[in-house]
mmCIF file of C-alpha atoms in Angstrom:
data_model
loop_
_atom_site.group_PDB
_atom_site.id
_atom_site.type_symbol
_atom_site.label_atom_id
_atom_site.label_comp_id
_atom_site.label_asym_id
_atom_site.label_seq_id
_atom_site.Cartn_x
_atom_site.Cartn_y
_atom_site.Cartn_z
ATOM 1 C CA UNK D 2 10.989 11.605 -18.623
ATOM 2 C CA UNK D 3 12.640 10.555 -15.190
ATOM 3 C CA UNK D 4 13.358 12.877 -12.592
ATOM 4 C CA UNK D 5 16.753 12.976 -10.714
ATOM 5 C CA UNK D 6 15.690 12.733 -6.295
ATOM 6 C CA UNK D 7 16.005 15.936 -5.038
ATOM 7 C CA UNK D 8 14.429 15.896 -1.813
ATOM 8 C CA UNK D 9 16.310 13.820 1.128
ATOM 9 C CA UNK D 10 13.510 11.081 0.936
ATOM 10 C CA UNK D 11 14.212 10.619 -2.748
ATOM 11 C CA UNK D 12 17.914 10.109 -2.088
ATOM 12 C CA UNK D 13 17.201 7.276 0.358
ATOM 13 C CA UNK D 14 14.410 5.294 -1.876
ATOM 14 C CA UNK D 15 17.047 5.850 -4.753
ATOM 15 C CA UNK D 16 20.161 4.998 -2.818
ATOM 16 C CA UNK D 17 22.502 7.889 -3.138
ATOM 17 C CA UNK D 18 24.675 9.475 -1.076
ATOM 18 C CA UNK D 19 25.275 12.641 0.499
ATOM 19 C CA UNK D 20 29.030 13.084 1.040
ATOM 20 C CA UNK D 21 30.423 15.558 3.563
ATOM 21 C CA UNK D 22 34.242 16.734 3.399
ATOM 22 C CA UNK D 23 35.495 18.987 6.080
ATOM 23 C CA UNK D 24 37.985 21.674 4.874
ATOM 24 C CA UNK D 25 39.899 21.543 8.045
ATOM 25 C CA UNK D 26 40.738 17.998 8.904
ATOM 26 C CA UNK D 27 39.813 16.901 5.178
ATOM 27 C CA UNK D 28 37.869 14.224 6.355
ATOM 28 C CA UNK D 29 35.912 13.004 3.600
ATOM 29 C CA UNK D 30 32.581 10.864 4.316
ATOM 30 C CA UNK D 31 29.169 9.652 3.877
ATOM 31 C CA UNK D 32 26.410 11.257 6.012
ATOM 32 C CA UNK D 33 23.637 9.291 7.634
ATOM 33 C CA UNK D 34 20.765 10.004 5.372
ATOM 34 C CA UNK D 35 18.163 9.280 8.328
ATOM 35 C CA UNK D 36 19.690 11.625 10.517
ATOM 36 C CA UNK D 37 19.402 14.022 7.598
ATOM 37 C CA UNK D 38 16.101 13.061 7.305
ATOM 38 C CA UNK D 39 15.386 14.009 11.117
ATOM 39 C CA UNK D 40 17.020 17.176 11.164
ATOM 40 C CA UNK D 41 15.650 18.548 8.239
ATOM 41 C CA UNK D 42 12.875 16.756 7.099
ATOM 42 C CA UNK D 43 11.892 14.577 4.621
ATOM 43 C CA UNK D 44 10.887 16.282 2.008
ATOM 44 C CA UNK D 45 14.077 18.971 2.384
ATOM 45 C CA UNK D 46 15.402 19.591 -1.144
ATOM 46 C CA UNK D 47 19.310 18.715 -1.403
ATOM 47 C CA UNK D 48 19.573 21.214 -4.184
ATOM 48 C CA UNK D 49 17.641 24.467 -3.084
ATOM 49 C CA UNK D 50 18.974 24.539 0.052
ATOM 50 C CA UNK D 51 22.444 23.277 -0.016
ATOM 51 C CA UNK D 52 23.627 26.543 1.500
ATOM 52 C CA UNK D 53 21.129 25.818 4.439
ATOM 53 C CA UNK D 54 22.944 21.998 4.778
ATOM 54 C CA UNK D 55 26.229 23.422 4.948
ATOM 55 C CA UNK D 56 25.798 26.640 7.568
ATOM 56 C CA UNK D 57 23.897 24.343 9.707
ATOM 57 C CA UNK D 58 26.326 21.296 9.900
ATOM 58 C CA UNK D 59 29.765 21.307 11.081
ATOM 59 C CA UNK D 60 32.306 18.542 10.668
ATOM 60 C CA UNK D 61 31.971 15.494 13.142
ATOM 61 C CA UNK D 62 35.463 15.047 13.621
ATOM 62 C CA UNK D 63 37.189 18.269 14.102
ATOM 63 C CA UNK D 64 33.980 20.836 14.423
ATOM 64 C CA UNK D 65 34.695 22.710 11.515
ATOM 65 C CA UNK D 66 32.069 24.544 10.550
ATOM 66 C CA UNK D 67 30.545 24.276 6.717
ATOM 67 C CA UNK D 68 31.838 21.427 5.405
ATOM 68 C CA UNK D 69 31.695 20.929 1.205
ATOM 69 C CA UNK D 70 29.041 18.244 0.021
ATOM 70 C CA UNK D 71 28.643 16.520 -2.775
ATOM 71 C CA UNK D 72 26.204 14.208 -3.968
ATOM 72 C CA UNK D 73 26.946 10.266 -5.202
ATOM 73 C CA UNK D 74 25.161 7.747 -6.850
ATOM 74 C CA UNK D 75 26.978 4.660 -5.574
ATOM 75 C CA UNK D 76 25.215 2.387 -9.050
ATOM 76 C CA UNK D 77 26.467 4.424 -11.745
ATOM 77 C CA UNK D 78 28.216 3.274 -14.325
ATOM 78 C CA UNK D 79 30.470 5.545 -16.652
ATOM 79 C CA UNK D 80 30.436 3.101 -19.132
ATOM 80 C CA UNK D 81 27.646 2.289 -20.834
ATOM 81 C CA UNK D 82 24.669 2.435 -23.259
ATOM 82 C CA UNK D 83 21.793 5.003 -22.025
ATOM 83 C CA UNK D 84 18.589 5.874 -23.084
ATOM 84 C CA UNK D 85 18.107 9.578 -24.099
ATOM 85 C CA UNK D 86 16.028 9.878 -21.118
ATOM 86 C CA UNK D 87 18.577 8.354 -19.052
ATOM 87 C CA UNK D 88 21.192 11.184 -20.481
ATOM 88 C CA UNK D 89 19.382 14.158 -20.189
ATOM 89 C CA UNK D 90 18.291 13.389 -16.277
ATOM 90 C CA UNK D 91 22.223 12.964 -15.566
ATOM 91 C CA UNK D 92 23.206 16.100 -17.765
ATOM 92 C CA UNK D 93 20.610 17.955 -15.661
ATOM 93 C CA UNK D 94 21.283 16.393 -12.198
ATOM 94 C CA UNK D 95 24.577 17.769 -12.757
ATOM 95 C CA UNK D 96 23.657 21.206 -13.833
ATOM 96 C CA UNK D 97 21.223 21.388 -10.955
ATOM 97 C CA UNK D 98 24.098 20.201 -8.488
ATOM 98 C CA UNK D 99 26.790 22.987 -9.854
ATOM 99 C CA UNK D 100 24.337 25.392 -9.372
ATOM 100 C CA UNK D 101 23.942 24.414 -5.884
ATOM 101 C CA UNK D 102 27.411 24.291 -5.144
ATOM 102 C CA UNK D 103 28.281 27.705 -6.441
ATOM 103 C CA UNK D 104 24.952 29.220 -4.149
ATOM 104 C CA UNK D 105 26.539 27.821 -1.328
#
């Protein structure tokens, strides 16, 4: 069965997205995944550490500390045939991501 990327190298090989809105300003946009990559490391897992992300960054614009992020996967489709496989990684990519959220 396929995994969903977790780590921030697996987000860039797969071509996601790390979004970052600032409760402030509500500036809403996507963060450089190689600066990501440099701050925290490769092999840094989105997920497990989400409340990590968001105490260290701060919005770019206004300096507003914690911003929200969510994770995007620019090539999915809503509508369409799937594999099982296919439908269970999703259903538990998003599971793993609300958990994350509500940590943080």
């Amino acid at each position: 069965m396929n995994t969903f990327p977790k780590t921030v190298r697996e987000f860039i090989e797969a071509g996601r997205q790390v979004i970052q809105e600032c409760e402030a300003c509500r500036r809403k946009a996507p963060m450089d995944l190689s600066m990501l990559e440099l701050v925290f490391g490769s092999s840094f897992d989105l997920y497990a550490s989400m409340r990590e992300m968001r105490d260290r960054l701060s919005c770019p614009a206004c300096g507003h500390p914690r911003p929200l992020i969510e994770f995007h996967n620019p090539t999915a489709t809503h509508f369409r045939d799937v594999s099982f496989d296919e439908s269970v990684t999703s259903a538990l990519e998003f599971n793993a991501y609300n958990r994350a959220r509500k940590a943080s």
